[in-house]
Amino acid sequence: MTITPTDTRLRRYEDIRDLMAGPAEPTPLVRLRHLPDPDASLYLKLEWMSPFGSIKDRTARYLLDGLEAAGLLDGKDIVEPTSGNTGIALAALAALRGIRLIATVPSGVPDEKKVLMRMLGAEVWETPDDLCPVDSPKDGAIALARAIAASDPRFVMPNQYANGDNVRAHYETTGPEIWTQTDGEVAVFVAGLGTGGTLTGVGRYLKERNPEVRIVAVEPQPGHRLPGLKSLREAKTPEILDWSVIDEVVEVGDDDAYARTKELYRREALMVGPSTGAIVHAALQLDPAAGLVVGVSPDSGFKYTSYFADILGDEGLPTP
Amino acid sequence: MSGPAFRESTPRLTLDCEGLLCPLPVYKAGLALSRMSPGDLLELVSTDPGSLADVPAMARQRGDHLRSVVTEGDRHVFLLEKGPAR
């Protein structure tokens, strides 16, 4: 047998990056069989079936490729504000390129994520959101990353909140994948409000193909414990977020999000992270006759076991 | 025989944050203070004008004590005392 380079049919790869999703190798789209109304058609796009474990694999690749194409990466290291998933993907890709990453993360990011970034060789700078006590938008991690990049010329900040390559990642990959996987039948797309990259990129692509597609944004409540999502009542609106593609915003509380997450484990055997619970909770409030609904499952639950332990309490433990 | 009460004024650590933009001086000072013992002194040197407002606010928020601020040209020298253990 002749060994050929990367052969996706045999799932044999010459480079871990060949496993990253794109229209030729989409992440899976899986129907929820038990939670929704039997007449409803709700699918989840499992973004955690990607080598670095989340939807941010796409973003990180586009951010770095974009910097490189613009000649901004030559000899530079990276600093980026992240709630963890972008940091993990950037740390992995930076490790492969032999460059250094400082990830500034808001307090409350699960230890699992911080440890994984450090395992990949990144430096993790944790900061409270109100780091600047006087001038206090609730984005301390963003302010800190900006200050590092502005103070030290060795660093460049991709800035997923303002970089159009974040949108392009989803316009060129996630959106076309969903369109192809649903044979153009997608009627509603539901995703979390974070950087705005997924909603804007996928929303733009799907609406260009079919202006009738509805785009639903899921927003957490202020003071939430749903990493990756942002409440725009307490954080600045990301620069790349294009409100014109969003038809509806659904606010979901932590209790509902975690209850749905638990249901997804126990009734659908889907081992997802808590933001997926929030997205599914919003999707289940849609009219069952809405047509084919696609929700994003940004990451799996493996990085949130400490959070889950909190919500479980003694549940699942033997009693004397 | 005991002498008069003596108030330590020699910093245990000097943090040079000249050229660093806010909130980096505040962040680094908080990191240093969190690794010090109650009563320890930290000298912070910053050139960012924002630190004149942010450092006192940070000290109040953390329960540490800002002993003095001396400004010479664009250099601000803060002397901070780590507060009691919380």
Short mmCIF file of C-alpha atoms in Angstrom, two decimals:
data_model
loop_
_atom_site.label_atom_id
_atom_site.label_comp_id
_atom_site.label_asym_id
_atom_site.label_seq_id
_atom_site.Cartn_x
_atom_site.Cartn_y
_atom_site.Cartn_z
CA MET A 1 0.00 0.00 0.00
CA THR A 2 1.33 3.40 -0.95
CA ILE A 3 1.06 5.97 1.81
CA THR A 4 -0.24 9.19 0.34
CA PRO A 5 -0.47 12.58 2.03
CA THR A 6 -3.52 13.50 4.08
CA ASP A 7 -6.42 11.28 3.07
CA THR A 8 -9.64 12.49 4.66
CA ARG A 9 -11.56 9.44 3.40
CA LEU A 10 -9.32 7.22 5.51
CA ARG A 11 -9.10 9.91 8.19
CA ARG A 12 -5.31 9.85 7.96
CA TYR A 13 -3.70 13.24 8.37
CA GLU A 14 -0.18 14.56 7.89
CA ASP A 15 -0.77 17.65 10.04
CA ILE A 16 -3.20 18.28 12.91
CA ARG A 17 -4.34 21.45 11.09
CA ASP A 18 -5.67 19.29 8.25
CA LEU A 19 -8.38 18.20 10.69
CA MET A 20 -9.76 21.73 11.03
CA ALA A 21 -13.27 22.17 9.67
CA GLY A 22 -14.17 23.76 6.37
CA PRO A 23 -16.74 23.19 3.61
CA ALA A 24 -14.88 20.06 2.43
CA GLU A 25 -14.77 18.62 5.97
CA PRO A 26 -17.68 20.17 7.88
CA THR A 27 -18.30 19.71 11.58
CA PRO A 28 -21.23 17.32 12.19
CA LEU A 29 -24.84 18.47 12.18
CA VAL A 30 -26.85 16.27 14.57
CA ARG A 31 -30.60 16.23 15.06
CA LEU A 32 -32.02 16.43 18.56
CA ARG A 33 -34.39 13.46 18.78
CA HIS A 34 -35.79 13.72 22.30
CA LEU A 35 -35.94 17.27 23.65
CA PRO A 36 -37.89 19.15 20.96
CA ASP A 37 -41.52 18.78 19.94
CA PRO A 38 -41.77 15.74 17.60
CA ASP A 39 -42.83 18.02 14.77
CA ALA A 40 -39.84 20.30 15.25
CA SER A 41 -36.65 19.92 13.29
CA LEU A 42 -33.77 21.11 15.44
CA TYR A 43 -30.17 20.32 14.60
CA LEU A 44 -27.01 21.15 16.50
CA LYS A 45 -23.73 21.88 14.75
CA LEU A 46 -21.10 20.21 16.90
CA GLU A 47 -18.22 22.65 16.70
CA TRP A 48 -16.30 20.77 19.34
CA MET A 49 -15.58 17.99 16.85
CA SER A 50 -12.56 19.99 15.81
CA PRO A 51 -8.94 19.44 16.88
CA PHE A 52 -8.68 22.21 19.49
CA GLY A 53 -12.18 21.64 20.74
CA SER A 54 -14.38 24.57 19.79
CA ILE A 55 -15.85 26.87 17.18
CA LYS A 56 -12.90 29.17 17.88
CA ASP A 57 -10.60 26.90 15.88
CA ARG A 58 -11.99 28.57 12.78
CA THR A 59 -11.56 32.06 14.19
CA ALA A 60 -8.01 31.47 15.40
CA ARG A 61 -6.88 30.10 12.04
CA TYR A 62 -8.35 33.03 10.12
CA LEU A 63 -6.95 35.58 12.59
CA LEU A 64 -3.40 34.23 12.31
CA ASP A 65 -3.56 33.70 8.55
CA GLY A 66 -4.89 37.25 8.16
CA LEU A 67 -2.07 38.74 10.24
CA GLU A 68 0.48 36.71 8.31
CA ALA A 69 -0.94 37.76 4.92
CA ALA A 70 -0.78 41.41 6.02
CA GLY A 71 2.85 40.97 7.08
CA LEU A 72 1.95 41.82 10.69
CA LEU A 73 3.12 38.53 12.21
CA ASP A 74 6.78 38.63 11.21
CA GLY A 75 8.84 37.94 14.32
CA LYS A 76 5.94 38.91 16.58
CA ASP A 77 4.27 37.24 19.50
CA ILE A 78 0.53 37.42 20.14
CA VAL A 79 -1.61 38.87 22.91
CA GLU A 80 -5.37 38.31 22.85
CA PRO A 81 -8.32 38.76 25.21
CA THR A 82 -10.27 35.52 25.42
CA SER A 83 -12.73 33.66 27.58
CA GLY A 84 -10.67 30.57 26.80
CA ASN A 85 -11.66 28.88 23.57
CA THR A 86 -9.97 31.37 21.25
CA GLY A 87 -7.00 31.26 23.61
CA ILE A 88 -6.77 27.47 23.40
CA ALA A 89 -6.98 27.46 19.60
CA LEU A 90 -4.53 30.38 19.28
CA ALA A 91 -2.16 28.71 21.75
CA ALA A 92 -2.23 25.49 19.73
CA LEU A 93 -1.63 27.25 16.42
CA ALA A 94 1.01 29.52 17.98
CA ALA A 95 2.79 26.46 19.37
CA LEU A 96 2.90 24.97 15.88
CA ARG A 97 4.37 28.22 14.55
CA GLY A 98 6.84 28.57 17.43
CA ILE A 99 5.44 31.88 18.63
CA ARG A 100 4.36 32.95 22.09
CA LEU A 101 0.83 33.80 23.25
CA ILE A 102 -0.30 35.90 26.20
CA ALA A 103 -4.01 35.27 26.80
CA THR A 104 -5.78 37.86 28.96
CA VAL A 105 -8.81 36.17 30.48
CA PRO A 106 -11.64 37.52 32.62
CA SER A 107 -11.97 36.24 36.18
CA GLY A 108 -14.28 33.28 36.37
CA VAL A 109 -12.99 31.44 33.32
CA PRO A 110 -12.90 27.77 34.36
CA ASP A 111 -9.55 26.47 35.59
CA GLU A 112 -9.72 23.71 32.99
CA LYS A 113 -9.39 26.25 30.17
CA LYS A 114 -6.60 28.20 31.83
CA VAL A 115 -4.63 25.01 32.48
CA LEU A 116 -5.05 23.83 28.88
CA MET A 117 -3.73 27.15 27.56
CA ARG A 118 -0.72 26.89 29.86
CA MET A 119 -0.18 23.27 28.79
CA LEU A 120 0.03 24.57 25.23
CA GLY A 121 2.74 27.00 26.33
CA ALA A 122 0.67 30.18 26.65
CA GLU A 123 0.92 32.71 29.47
CA VAL A 124 -2.46 33.32 31.08
CA TRP A 125 -3.11 36.74 32.62
CA GLU A 126 -6.35 36.62 34.58
CA THR A 127 -8.04 39.92 35.35
CA PRO A 128 -11.30 41.16 36.86
CA ASP A 129 -13.63 42.86 34.42
CA ASP A 130 -13.39 46.06 36.49
CA LEU A 131 -9.58 46.16 36.34
CA CYS A 132 -9.59 49.92 35.71
CA PRO A 133 -11.55 50.99 38.78
CA VAL A 134 -12.05 54.52 37.45
CA ASP A 135 -12.79 54.04 33.76
CA SER A 136 -14.83 50.91 34.07
CA PRO A 137 -16.45 49.29 31.06
CA LYS A 138 -16.72 45.64 32.04
CA ASP A 139 -13.98 44.47 29.69
CA GLY A 140 -10.80 44.35 31.77
CA ALA A 141 -9.29 41.55 29.68
CA ILE A 142 -9.69 43.58 26.50
CA ALA A 143 -8.19 46.70 28.11
CA LEU A 144 -5.26 44.69 29.45
CA ALA A 145 -4.50 43.05 26.08
CA ARG A 146 -4.69 46.43 24.34
CA ALA A 147 -2.26 47.89 26.88
CA ILE A 148 0.23 45.06 26.40
CA ALA A 149 0.11 45.41 22.60
CA ALA A 150 0.42 49.22 22.81
CA SER A 151 3.26 49.11 25.37
CA ASP A 152 5.43 46.39 23.83
CA PRO A 153 6.20 46.37 20.08
CA ARG A 154 7.05 42.65 20.21
CA PHE A 155 3.33 41.88 20.50
CA VAL A 156 0.50 42.01 18.01
CA MET A 157 -3.15 41.67 19.05
CA PRO A 158 -5.39 39.86 16.55
CA ASN A 159 -8.44 41.30 18.41
CA GLN A 160 -11.25 38.91 17.60
CA TYR A 161 -13.78 41.57 18.70
CA ALA A 162 -12.79 44.00 15.94
CA ASN A 163 -11.05 41.87 13.30
CA GLY A 164 -13.05 41.21 10.14
CA ASP A 165 -11.22 37.89 9.68
CA ASN A 166 -13.30 36.55 12.58
CA VAL A 167 -16.44 37.24 10.52
CA ARG A 168 -14.80 35.93 7.35
CA ALA A 169 -14.03 32.59 9.07
CA HIS A 170 -17.76 32.00 9.51
CA TYR A 171 -18.81 33.57 6.23
CA GLU A 172 -16.45 31.30 4.32
CA THR A 173 -16.74 28.08 6.35
CA THR A 174 -19.53 27.76 8.97
CA GLY A 175 -22.20 29.43 6.80
CA PRO A 176 -21.52 27.42 3.62
CA GLU A 177 -21.29 24.20 5.65
CA ILE A 178 -24.74 24.78 7.17
CA TRP A 179 -26.22 25.67 3.79
CA THR A 180 -24.82 22.50 2.19
CA GLN A 181 -25.58 20.20 5.13
CA THR A 182 -29.24 21.31 5.19
CA ASP A 183 -29.52 21.29 1.40
CA GLY A 184 -30.52 24.96 1.62
CA GLU A 185 -33.50 24.20 3.87
CA VAL A 186 -32.22 25.99 6.97
CA ALA A 187 -34.95 28.40 8.13
CA VAL A 188 -33.57 29.62 11.46
CA PHE A 189 -30.01 29.92 12.76
CA VAL A 190 -29.43 30.29 16.51
CA ALA A 191 -26.07 31.27 18.01
CA GLY A 192 -24.71 32.95 21.10
CA LEU A 193 -23.77 36.61 21.32
CA GLY A 194 -20.05 36.79 22.02
CA THR A 195 -17.66 38.49 19.64
CA GLY A 196 -20.41 38.64 17.01
CA GLY A 197 -18.22 36.70 14.56
CA THR A 198 -20.46 33.64 14.21
CA LEU A 199 -23.75 35.56 14.07
CA THR A 200 -22.46 38.13 11.58
CA GLY A 201 -20.54 35.74 9.32
CA VAL A 202 -23.11 32.94 9.21
CA GLY A 203 -26.00 35.41 9.19
CA ARG A 204 -24.61 37.32 6.23
CA TYR A 205 -23.92 34.15 4.23
CA LEU A 206 -27.29 32.52 4.87
CA LYS A 207 -29.25 35.72 4.17
CA GLU A 208 -27.41 36.16 0.88
CA ARG A 209 -28.51 32.65 -0.09
CA ASN A 210 -32.04 33.10 1.28
CA PRO A 211 -33.15 36.45 2.72
CA GLU A 212 -35.96 34.67 4.59
CA VAL A 213 -33.58 32.84 6.93
CA ARG A 214 -34.05 34.14 10.50
CA ILE A 215 -31.00 34.81 12.65
CA VAL A 216 -31.53 34.51 16.41
CA ALA A 217 -28.93 35.81 18.88
CA VAL A 218 -28.79 34.38 22.40
CA GLU A 219 -27.72 36.86 25.06
CA PRO A 220 -26.94 36.01 28.69
CA GLN A 221 -28.05 38.10 31.66
CA PRO A 222 -25.70 40.55 33.39
CA GLY A 223 -23.43 38.79 35.87
CA HIS A 224 -23.92 35.47 34.06
CA ARG A 225 -21.75 32.37 34.30
CA LEU A 226 -21.80 31.37 30.64
CA PRO A 227 -18.24 31.67 29.29
CA GLY A 228 -18.02 32.80 25.69
CA LEU A 229 -21.27 34.78 25.80
CA LYS A 230 -21.54 38.49 26.51
CA SER A 231 -24.35 40.55 27.98
CA LEU A 232 -24.37 43.80 26.03
CA ARG A 233 -26.00 45.42 29.05
CA GLU A 234 -22.63 45.17 30.81
CA ALA A 235 -20.07 44.88 27.99
CA LYS A 236 -19.34 47.01 24.96
CA THR A 237 -20.92 45.98 21.66
CA PRO A 238 -18.19 44.23 19.62
CA GLU A 239 -17.13 46.24 16.60
CA ILE A 240 -17.66 43.36 14.17
CA LEU A 241 -21.24 42.66 15.26
CA ASP A 242 -23.63 43.58 12.44
CA TRP A 243 -27.09 44.10 13.94
CA SER A 244 -28.64 44.24 10.46
CA VAL A 245 -28.40 40.45 10.06
CA ILE A 246 -29.97 39.69 13.47
CA ASP A 247 -33.74 39.29 13.53
CA GLU A 248 -34.26 38.50 17.20
CA VAL A 249 -32.38 38.54 20.50
CA VAL A 250 -33.41 36.01 23.16
CA GLU A 251 -32.13 36.52 26.70
CA VAL A 252 -31.42 33.32 28.62
CA GLY A 253 -30.62 33.09 32.34
CA ASP A 254 -27.99 30.85 33.88
CA ASP A 255 -30.51 28.55 35.58
CA ASP A 256 -32.33 27.79 32.32
CA ALA A 257 -29.04 27.37 30.43
CA TYR A 258 -27.60 24.89 32.94
CA ALA A 259 -30.91 22.99 33.25
CA ARG A 260 -30.97 22.57 29.46
CA THR A 261 -27.33 21.55 29.45
CA LYS A 262 -28.12 18.80 31.93
CA GLU A 263 -31.08 17.72 29.79
CA LEU A 264 -28.85 17.57 26.72
CA TYR A 265 -26.54 15.17 28.56
CA ARG A 266 -29.32 12.99 29.94
CA ARG A 267 -31.82 12.92 27.08
CA GLU A 268 -29.69 13.45 23.99
CA ALA A 269 -26.34 12.08 25.26
CA LEU A 270 -24.68 15.27 24.04
CA MET A 271 -21.75 16.25 26.27
CA VAL A 272 -21.86 19.96 25.56
CA GLY A 273 -20.68 23.12 27.29
CA PRO A 274 -23.12 25.49 29.05
CA SER A 275 -23.44 27.98 26.18
CA THR A 276 -24.97 25.16 24.11
CA GLY A 277 -27.60 24.80 26.83
CA ALA A 278 -28.44 28.50 26.48
CA ILE A 279 -28.66 28.23 22.69
CA VAL A 280 -30.87 25.12 22.81
CA HIS A 281 -33.10 26.75 25.44
CA ALA A 282 -33.69 29.65 23.05
CA ALA A 283 -34.21 27.33 20.08
CA LEU A 284 -36.83 25.30 21.96
CA GLN A 285 -38.92 28.45 22.43
CA LEU A 286 -39.34 28.80 18.66
CA ASP A 287 -42.56 27.77 16.95
CA PRO A 288 -42.20 24.04 16.05
CA ALA A 289 -43.48 25.00 12.61
CA ALA A 290 -40.59 27.43 12.13
CA GLY A 291 -38.89 24.98 9.78
CA LEU A 292 -35.40 23.56 9.98
CA VAL A 293 -33.54 25.14 12.88
CA VAL A 294 -29.76 24.98 13.24
CA GLY A 295 -28.22 25.84 16.60
CA VAL A 296 -24.52 26.12 17.27
CA SER A 297 -22.86 23.96 19.90
CA PRO A 298 -19.68 25.99 20.41
CA ASP A 299 -17.82 23.58 22.66
CA SER A 300 -18.02 20.41 24.72
CA GLY A 301 -18.39 20.07 28.46
CA PHE A 302 -14.95 18.74 29.25
CA LYS A 303 -13.63 22.21 30.07
CA TYR A 304 -16.48 22.95 32.50
CA THR A 305 -16.45 19.98 34.85
CA SER A 306 -15.71 22.29 37.81
CA TYR A 307 -18.81 24.34 36.96
CA PHE A 308 -20.91 21.20 36.57
CA ALA A 309 -19.69 19.92 39.94
CA ASP A 310 -21.09 23.14 41.48
CA ILE A 311 -24.53 22.72 39.93
CA LEU A 312 -24.70 19.00 40.69
CA GLY A 313 -23.99 19.34 44.41
CA ASP A 314 -24.57 15.86 45.87
CA GLU A 315 -26.54 14.67 42.85
CA GLY A 316 -25.22 11.37 41.54
CA LEU A 317 -23.42 10.51 44.77
CA PRO A 318 -24.49 7.67 47.03
CA THR A 319 -26.33 8.44 50.26
CA PRO A 320 -25.41 6.71 53.52
CA MET B 1 14.58 48.67 76.23
CA SER B 2 12.24 49.55 73.45
CA GLY B 3 12.73 52.47 71.09
CA PRO B 4 10.11 54.73 69.54
CA ALA B 5 7.55 53.13 67.20
CA PHE B 6 9.26 52.73 63.86
CA ARG B 7 7.29 52.89 60.64
CA GLU B 8 8.96 50.96 57.85
CA SER B 9 9.53 53.10 54.77
CA THR B 10 11.88 50.98 52.70
CA PRO B 11 9.95 49.23 49.92
CA ARG B 12 10.32 45.48 49.73
CA LEU B 13 9.92 45.69 45.99
CA THR B 14 10.13 48.39 43.32
CA LEU B 15 8.06 47.87 40.21
CA ASP B 16 9.22 49.91 37.23
CA CYS B 17 6.23 50.37 34.92
CA GLU B 18 7.64 53.32 33.00
CA GLY B 19 6.35 53.32 29.44
CA LEU B 20 3.56 50.85 30.22
CA LEU B 21 0.03 52.00 29.48
CA CYS B 22 -2.89 51.64 31.87
CA PRO B 23 -4.19 49.24 33.05
CA LEU B 24 -0.81 47.43 32.99
CA PRO B 25 0.71 49.30 35.98
CA VAL B 26 -2.43 48.62 38.05
CA TYR B 27 -2.47 44.97 36.99
CA LYS B 28 1.22 44.43 37.80
CA ALA B 29 0.90 46.26 41.12
CA GLY B 30 -2.09 44.11 42.09
CA LEU B 31 -0.16 40.97 41.15
CA ALA B 32 2.84 42.05 43.24
CA LEU B 33 0.73 43.07 46.25
CA SER B 34 -1.16 39.77 46.21
CA ARG B 35 2.18 37.98 46.68
CA MET B 36 3.34 40.22 49.56
CA SER B 37 2.65 40.03 53.29
CA PRO B 38 0.50 42.53 55.24
CA GLY B 39 2.55 45.65 56.01
CA ASP B 40 5.00 45.09 53.13
CA LEU B 41 5.69 48.15 50.99
CA LEU B 42 5.63 48.31 47.21
CA GLU B 43 7.07 51.20 45.22
CA LEU B 44 5.41 51.60 41.84
CA VAL B 45 6.86 53.86 39.18
CA SER B 46 4.54 54.76 36.32
CA THR B 47 4.52 57.30 33.52
CA ASP B 48 0.91 56.73 32.43
CA PRO B 49 -1.21 59.69 33.64
CA GLY B 50 -4.20 57.34 34.07
CA SER B 51 -2.42 55.67 36.98
CA LEU B 52 -2.90 58.85 39.10
CA ALA B 53 -6.59 57.95 39.29
CA ASP B 54 -6.39 54.17 38.88
CA VAL B 55 -3.73 53.33 41.49
CA PRO B 56 -5.52 55.00 44.45
CA ALA B 57 -8.82 53.41 43.35
CA MET B 58 -7.16 50.01 43.01
CA ALA B 59 -5.62 50.33 46.50
CA ARG B 60 -9.02 51.22 48.02
CA GLN B 61 -10.70 48.35 46.18
CA ARG B 62 -8.09 45.82 47.34
CA GLY B 63 -7.95 47.08 50.93
CA ASP B 64 -4.33 48.22 50.59
CA HIS B 65 -3.02 51.63 51.68
CA LEU B 66 -1.56 54.29 49.40
CA ARG B 67 1.04 56.01 51.59
CA SER B 68 2.32 58.60 49.16
CA VAL B 69 2.49 59.76 45.56
CA VAL B 70 5.37 61.85 44.28
CA THR B 71 5.27 63.28 40.77
CA GLU B 72 8.48 64.41 39.08
CA GLY B 73 7.93 65.47 35.50
CA ASP B 74 5.95 62.64 33.92
CA ARG B 75 7.11 60.06 36.52
CA HIS B 76 4.68 59.14 39.27
CA VAL B 77 6.10 57.23 42.23
CA PHE B 78 3.51 55.49 44.42
CA LEU B 79 4.30 53.94 47.77
CA LEU B 80 1.73 51.26 48.59
CA GLU B 81 1.36 49.26 51.78
CA LYS B 82 -0.17 45.81 51.61
CA GLY B 83 -3.32 45.75 53.71
CA PRO B 84 -4.32 43.23 56.36
CA ALA B 85 -4.91 39.65 55.26
CA ARG B 86 -8.44 39.06 53.99
#
